[in-house]
Coordinates of C-alpha atoms in Angstrom, one line a residue:
M23 CA 0.0 0.0 0.0
N24 CA 2.8 2.3 0.8
S25 CA 4.4 1.5 -2.5
M26 CA 1.2 2.3 -4.4
E27 CA 0.8 5.5 -2.5
N28 CA 4.3 6.5 -3.3
L29 CA 3.8 5.6 -6.9
E30 CA 0.6 7.6 -7.0
K31 CA 2.5 10.7 -5.7
Q32 CA 5.0 10.4 -8.5
L33 CA 2.2 10.3 -11.1
I34 CA 0.5 13.5 -10.0
C35 CA 0.6 16.4 -12.4
P36 CA 2.0 19.5 -10.7
I37 CA -0.6 21.7 -12.4
C38 CA -3.9 20.0 -12.0
L39 CA -2.8 17.9 -9.0
E40 CA -4.5 14.8 -10.5
L41 CA -3.1 11.7 -12.1
F42 CA -1.5 12.5 -15.4
T43 CA -4.1 12.7 -18.2
K44 CA -3.1 11.3 -21.5
P45 CA -1.3 12.4 -23.6
V46 CA 1.6 13.0 -21.1
V47 CA 4.5 15.1 -22.5
I48 CA 8.0 15.1 -21.2
L49 CA 9.9 18.5 -21.0
P50 CA 13.6 18.9 -21.8
C51 CA 14.2 19.0 -18.0
Q52 CA 12.7 15.5 -17.8
H53 CA 9.7 16.6 -15.8
N54 CA 6.2 15.5 -17.1
L55 CA 3.0 17.4 -17.6
C56 CA -0.5 16.6 -19.0
R57 CA -0.5 18.1 -22.5
K58 CA -3.6 20.1 -21.6
C59 CA -1.8 21.5 -18.5
A60 CA 1.3 22.3 -20.5
N61 CA -0.9 24.1 -23.0
D62 CA -2.6 26.1 -20.2
V63 CA 0.8 27.2 -18.8
F64 CA 2.1 28.0 -22.3
Q65 CA -1.0 30.2 -23.0
A66 CA -0.6 32.0 -19.7
S67 CA 3.1 32.7 -20.4
N68 CA 2.4 33.8 -24.0
P69 CA -1.0 35.6 -24.0
Y70 CA -0.4 37.4 -27.3
L71 CA 0.7 34.5 -29.5
P72 CA -1.8 33.4 -32.2
T73 CA -4.0 30.4 -31.2
R74 CA -5.9 27.8 -33.2
S75 CA -8.9 26.0 -31.6
G76 CA -7.8 27.2 -28.2
S77 CA -4.3 25.8 -28.5
L78 CA -1.1 27.6 -29.2
T79 CA 0.6 26.1 -32.3
S80 CA 3.4 28.6 -33.0
G81 CA 6.8 28.7 -31.3
G82 CA 7.3 30.2 -27.9
R83 CA 8.6 29.5 -24.4
F84 CA 7.5 28.9 -20.8
R85 CA 9.1 27.7 -17.6
C86 CA 8.7 24.3 -16.1
P87 CA 6.5 24.6 -13.0
S88 CA 8.6 22.1 -11.1
C89 CA 12.2 23.4 -11.6
R90 CA 11.7 26.7 -13.4
H91 CA 13.8 25.5 -16.4
E92 CA 13.0 27.5 -19.5
V93 CA 11.3 25.4 -22.2
V94 CA 11.6 26.6 -25.8
L95 CA 9.0 25.3 -28.3
D96 CA 9.2 25.1 -32.0
R97 CA 6.5 26.1 -34.4
H98 CA 4.3 23.1 -33.4
G99 CA 4.0 24.5 -29.8
V100 CA 3.2 22.0 -27.1
Y101 CA 2.3 19.5 -29.8
G102 CA 5.9 19.3 -30.7
L103 CA 6.8 18.0 -27.2
Q104 CA 7.6 14.3 -27.0
R105 CA 5.0 12.0 -25.4
N106 CA 6.2 10.0 -22.4
L107 CA 4.8 6.6 -23.3
L108 CA 6.5 5.0 -20.4
V109 CA 4.6 7.2 -17.9
E110 CA 1.4 6.6 -19.8
N111 CA 1.9 2.8 -19.5
I112 CA 2.7 3.1 -15.8
I113 CA -0.5 5.1 -15.3
D114 CA -2.5 2.4 -17.1
M115 CA -0.9 -0.3 -14.9
F116 CA -1.5 1.7 -11.8
K117 CA -5.1 2.2 -12.6
Q118 CA -5.5 -1.6 -13.3
E119 CA -3.7 -2.5 -10.1
S120 CA -5.8 0.0 -8.1
S121 CA -9.1 -1.4 -9.5
S122 CA -8.2 -5.1 -9.2
S123 CA -6.6 -4.9 -5.7
K124 CA -8.9 -5.1 -2.7
P125 CA -9.5 -1.6 -1.8
V126 CA -8.6 -1.2 1.7
P127 CA -11.4 0.5 3.4
E128 CA -11.4 3.1 0.8
R129 CA -10.0 5.9 2.5
K130 CA -13.0 7.1 4.3
E131 CA -13.4 10.4 2.9
E132 CA -13.8 12.6 5.8
M133 CA -16.7 14.6 4.6
P134 CA -17.0 17.9 6.4
M135 CA -20.2 18.3 8.5
C136 CA -22.5 21.3 8.5
D137 CA -21.9 23.8 11.2
V138 CA -25.6 24.3 11.7
H139 CA -26.9 20.7 11.4
K140 CA -24.1 18.9 13.1
E141 CA -25.2 15.4 11.8
E142 CA -25.6 16.5 8.1
K143 CA -22.8 16.2 5.6
I144 CA -22.1 19.1 3.3
N145 CA -23.4 17.8 -0.1
I146 CA -24.6 20.9 -2.0
Y147 CA -23.2 24.3 -2.9
C148 CA -25.0 27.6 -2.4
V149 CA -24.3 29.5 -5.6
T150 CA -26.0 32.6 -4.3
H151 CA -23.6 32.9 -1.3
D152 CA -20.8 31.0 -2.8
V153 CA -20.4 28.6 0.1
P154 CA -20.9 24.8 0.6
T155 CA -23.8 23.7 2.7
C156 CA -26.1 20.8 3.5
S157 CA -29.5 19.7 2.3
M158 CA -31.2 20.6 5.5
C159 CA -30.0 24.2 5.2
K160 CA -31.5 24.3 1.7
V161 CA -34.9 22.9 2.9
F162 CA -35.2 24.5 6.3
G163 CA -32.2 26.7 6.9
A164 CA -30.7 30.0 5.8
H165 CA -30.3 28.9 2.1
K166 CA -33.9 27.8 1.4
D167 CA -34.4 30.7 -1.0
C168 CA -30.9 30.4 -2.6
E169 CA -29.8 28.9 -5.9
V170 CA -27.8 25.6 -5.2
A171 CA -25.9 23.1 -7.3
P172 CA -24.4 19.7 -6.7
V173 CA -20.9 19.9 -5.2
T174 CA -19.6 17.7 -8.0
N175 CA -20.5 20.3 -10.6
I176 CA -19.1 23.1 -8.6
Y177 CA -16.0 21.0 -7.8
Q178 CA -15.1 20.7 -11.5
T179 CA -15.8 24.4 -12.1
K180 CA -13.7 25.5 -9.1
K181 CA -10.9 23.0 -10.0
S182 CA -10.8 24.4 -13.5
E183 CA -10.7 27.9 -12.1
L184 CA -7.9 26.9 -9.7
S185 CA -5.9 25.3 -12.6
D186 CA -6.3 28.4 -14.7
G187 CA -5.2 30.5 -11.7
I188 CA -2.2 28.4 -11.1
A189 CA -1.2 28.6 -14.8
M190 CA -1.7 32.4 -14.6
V191 CA 0.5 32.6 -11.5
V192 CA 3.1 30.6 -13.2
G193 CA 3.0 33.0 -16.1
N194 CA 3.2 35.9 -13.8
N195 CA 6.2 34.3 -12.0
D196 CA 7.9 34.0 -15.3
R197 CA 7.4 37.7 -16.0
M198 CA 8.5 38.6 -12.5
Q199 CA 11.6 36.5 -13.0
G200 CA 12.3 38.4 -16.2
I201 CA 11.9 41.7 -14.3
I202 CA 14.3 40.5 -11.6
S203 CA 16.8 39.5 -14.3
Q204 CA 16.5 43.0 -15.8
L205 CA 17.0 44.6 -12.4
E206 CA 20.1 42.5 -11.7
E207 CA 21.5 43.5 -15.1
A208 CA 20.7 47.1 -14.3
C209 CA 22.7 46.8 -11.0
R210 CA 25.7 45.4 -12.9
A211 CA 25.4 48.1 -15.5
I212 CA 25.3 50.8 -12.7
E213 CA 28.4 49.3 -11.1
E214 CA 30.3 49.1 -14.4
N215 CA 29.3 52.7 -15.4
S216 CA 30.3 54.0 -11.9
R217 CA 33.7 52.3 -12.2
R218 CA 34.2 53.8 -15.7
Q219 CA 33.1 57.2 -14.5
K220 CA 35.4 57.2 -11.5
T221 CA 38.3 56.3 -13.8
L222 CA 37.5 59.2 -16.1
V223 CA 37.2 61.6 -13.1
C224 CA 40.6 60.4 -11.9
E225 CA 42.1 61.0 -15.3
K226 CA 40.8 64.5 -15.4
F227 CA 42.2 65.3 -12.0
D228 CA 45.5 63.8 -13.0
Q229 CA 45.5 66.2 -16.0
L230 CA 44.8 69.1 -13.7
Y231 CA 47.6 68.0 -11.3
S232 CA 50.0 67.8 -14.3
I233 CA 49.0 71.4 -15.4
L234 CA 49.6 72.7 -11.8
E235 CA 52.9 70.9 -11.5
G236 CA 54.1 72.3 -14.8
K237 CA 53.1 75.8 -13.8
K238 CA 54.7 75.4 -10.5
R239 CA 57.9 74.3 -12.1
E240 CA 57.8 77.2 -14.6
M241 CA 57.3 79.8 -12.0
S242 CA 60.0 78.3 -9.7
Q243 CA 62.4 78.4 -12.6
K244 CA 61.7 82.1 -13.2
V245 CA 62.5 82.8 -9.5
T246 CA 65.6 80.7 -9.7
A247 CA 66.8 82.4 -12.9
E248 CA 66.6 85.8 -11.3
Q249 CA 68.2 84.5 -8.1
E250 CA 71.2 83.2 -10.0
E251 CA 71.5 86.4 -12.1
K252 CA 71.5 88.6 -9.0
V253 CA 73.8 86.3 -7.0
N254 CA 76.3 86.2 -9.9
Y255 CA 76.2 89.9 -10.2
I256 CA 76.8 90.5 -6.5
R257 CA 79.6 87.9 -6.5
G258 CA 81.3 89.6 -9.5
L259 CA 81.0 93.0 -7.8
T260 CA 82.5 91.4 -4.6
R261 CA 85.5 90.2 -6.6
K262 CA 86.0 93.7 -8.0
Y263 CA 85.9 95.3 -4.6
G264 CA 88.2 92.6 -3.3
D265 CA 90.7 93.4 -6.1
H266 CA 90.5 97.1 -5.4
L267 CA 91.0 96.5 -1.7
E268 CA 94.0 94.4 -2.4
E269 CA 95.5 97.1 -4.6
S270 CA 94.8 99.7 -1.8
C271 CA 96.6 97.5 0.7
K272 CA 99.7 97.3 -1.5
T273 CA 99.6 101.1 -2.0
V274 CA 99.5 101.5 1.8
E275 CA 102.5 99.2 2.2
M276 CA 104.4 101.1 -0.5
G277 CA 103.6 104.4 1.2
I278 CA 104.9 103.2 4.5
Q279 CA 108.1 102.1 2.9
V280 CA 108.5 105.5 1.1
M281 CA 107.8 107.3 4.4
E282 CA 110.8 105.4 5.9
E283 CA 113.1 106.5 3.1
P284 CA 115.9 108.6 4.7
E285 CA 117.1 110.2 1.4
I286 CA 115.2 113.3 0.6
A287 CA 115.8 113.2 -3.1
L288 CA 114.9 109.6 -3.4
F289 CA 111.8 110.2 -1.2
L290 CA 110.7 113.0 -3.5
Q291 CA 111.3 110.9 -6.6
N292 CA 109.0 108.1 -5.3
A293 CA 106.4 110.3 -3.7
K294 CA 104.8 111.6 -6.9
P295 CA 103.8 108.3 -8.5
L296 CA 102.8 107.0 -5.0
L297 CA 100.5 109.9 -4.4
K298 CA 98.9 109.2 -7.8
K299 CA 98.3 105.5 -6.8
I300 CA 96.9 106.7 -3.4
S301 CA 94.5 109.0 -5.2
E302 CA 93.3 106.1 -7.4
A303 CA 93.0 103.8 -4.4
S304 CA 90.9 106.3 -2.6
S305 CA 88.4 106.6 -5.4
T306 CA 85.7 103.9 -5.9
A307 CA 83.7 105.8 -8.6
H308 CA 84.6 103.2 -11.2
L309 CA 83.0 100.4 -9.1
D310 CA 79.3 99.6 -9.5
K311 CA 77.0 100.2 -6.5
V312 CA 74.0 98.1 -5.6
E313 CA 70.7 99.9 -5.3
R314 CA 68.8 99.7 -2.1
G315 CA 66.4 96.8 -2.1
Y316 CA 68.2 95.0 -4.9
E317 CA 68.2 91.8 -2.8
N318 CA 64.4 91.8 -2.5
M319 CA 62.4 89.2 -4.5
D320 CA 59.0 90.5 -3.5
H321 CA 58.0 91.3 -7.1
F322 CA 57.4 87.6 -7.6
N323 CA 54.1 87.8 -5.7
V324 CA 51.2 85.6 -6.6
N325 CA 47.4 85.7 -5.9
F326 CA 45.6 82.4 -6.3
E327 CA 42.3 83.5 -4.8
K328 CA 40.4 83.3 -8.1
E329 CA 42.0 80.0 -8.9
G330 CA 41.2 78.6 -5.5
K331 CA 37.5 79.6 -6.0
A332 CA 37.6 77.9 -9.4
L333 CA 39.1 74.7 -7.9
R334 CA 36.6 74.7 -5.1
S335 CA 33.7 75.1 -7.6
I336 CA 34.8 72.0 -9.7
D337 CA 31.8 69.8 -10.2
F338 CA 30.1 67.6 -12.8
I339 CA 28.6 69.5 -15.7
Q340 CA 24.8 69.5 -16.2
D341 CA 23.0 68.5 -19.4
D342 CA 22.4 72.1 -20.5
E343 CA 26.1 72.8 -20.0
D344 CA 27.0 69.8 -22.2
E345 CA 25.0 71.4 -25.0
D346 CA 26.7 74.7 -24.6
D347 CA 30.1 73.1 -24.5
E348 CA 29.3 71.2 -27.7
D349 CA 28.3 74.5 -29.4
D350 CA 31.6 76.0 -28.3
D351 CA 33.6 73.0 -29.5
D352 CA 32.1 73.3 -33.0
G353 CA 33.8 76.7 -33.4
D354 CA 37.2 75.4 -32.3
A355 CA 39.8 73.9 -34.6
G356 CA 39.8 70.7 -32.5
P357 CA 40.1 69.5 -28.9
E358 CA 43.5 69.2 -27.3
E359 CA 44.8 65.7 -26.7
G360 CA 44.3 65.9 -22.9
D361 CA 40.6 66.9 -23.3
K362 CA 39.4 64.3 -25.7
G363 CA 36.2 62.6 -24.8
V364 CA 35.8 58.9 -24.3
S365 CA 34.0 57.4 -27.4
G366 CA 31.3 54.8 -26.7
S367 CA 31.2 55.5 -22.9
A368 CA 28.0 54.4 -21.2
V369 CA 28.3 57.4 -18.8
T370 CA 28.8 61.1 -19.3
A371 CA 32.4 62.0 -18.5
A372 CA 32.8 64.9 -16.0
T373 CA 34.5 67.9 -17.5
I374 CA 36.8 70.0 -15.3
E375 CA 36.7 73.7 -16.3
P376 CA 40.2 75.1 -16.7
S377 CA 41.2 77.7 -14.1
P378 CA 42.1 81.3 -15.1
A379 CA 45.7 82.1 -15.8
L380 CA 47.8 82.4 -12.7
Q381 CA 48.4 86.0 -11.7
V382 CA 52.1 86.5 -11.4
N383 CA 53.9 89.9 -11.2
S384 CA 57.6 89.7 -12.1
S385 CA 60.1 92.4 -12.8
P386 CA 61.1 92.7 -16.5
G387 CA 64.7 92.1 -15.6
V388 CA 67.3 92.7 -13.0
E389 CA 67.9 96.4 -12.6
K390 CA 71.5 97.2 -12.3
S391 CA 72.9 100.7 -11.5
A392 CA 76.3 101.9 -12.2
A393 CA 77.8 104.6 -10.1
S394 CA 78.7 107.7 -12.1
T395 CA 82.3 108.5 -12.2

């Protein structure tokens, strides 16, 4: 008995919940369905495909109600599915075995009893109130003026409605699965587009860093160039003053030696050229003099307030700004290599507006002043 019950469970259609009704079709996933049930599921999943005599005959697809595997049909529709003759034969044998074997006290169908008439079984259906009831309720009770029908008739109707409802839910589940797949794909697309956009933003900032580094190097070189020019000039002037000082010291030594000369004639003979040298040593008119403030470098002052505001205002451009930029680009000869857009990008690349030119005030050159003789 247990074996027969287990076998019966294996022969139940997952749609109509009854023994498989011939013909039985086998799906590619190896699950079985009544052909009628398969057609109902197919119709629910493909409501807009053309039908013939209530059956879909053109190609389409639906999902197996047992494992959700997608079943793709050819132009014959469900009639193109292979019949499972083995299951059909097993059903025949099962039915024969069930009818020939001594039925064990046929499962006493536990008939529900009427709530009002406790000893009366529910055997009719009140169509007016859409509830099952008993005969006594129809004759004497609350349903005596209602329209009733045998429960067997209503059973088939309700079972058909339930089967259609299950098929519809299966179709809805397929559509929901499709929506879920689309949402998951949208999530993956968002992640990929975000990664690409972050890369583009980083590239734009790297270009900006490169521009700032280049400008910093250029301005530093200007300061360094003037520093070297001034330092070289001062060092050259220092050497000239040093040479003049050395000559003056030699003149002083010669003067001391002449002063010690005891011979008057010889003293007078050497005094005249010595006095001339002393006069030359005392004069520094031929040496350049450095102007006051010559050592200052304050003329290399900078003001980055506007540039700082521009950097702090960096943000993604809006759609209307994109259109304006495109109009401006049409008038240009062509974009620079560093500002080329990414072709085929799924996201709009952020554009970083260039900052105004750096404000730098520098002297036109190193001012030198020569002392007048």
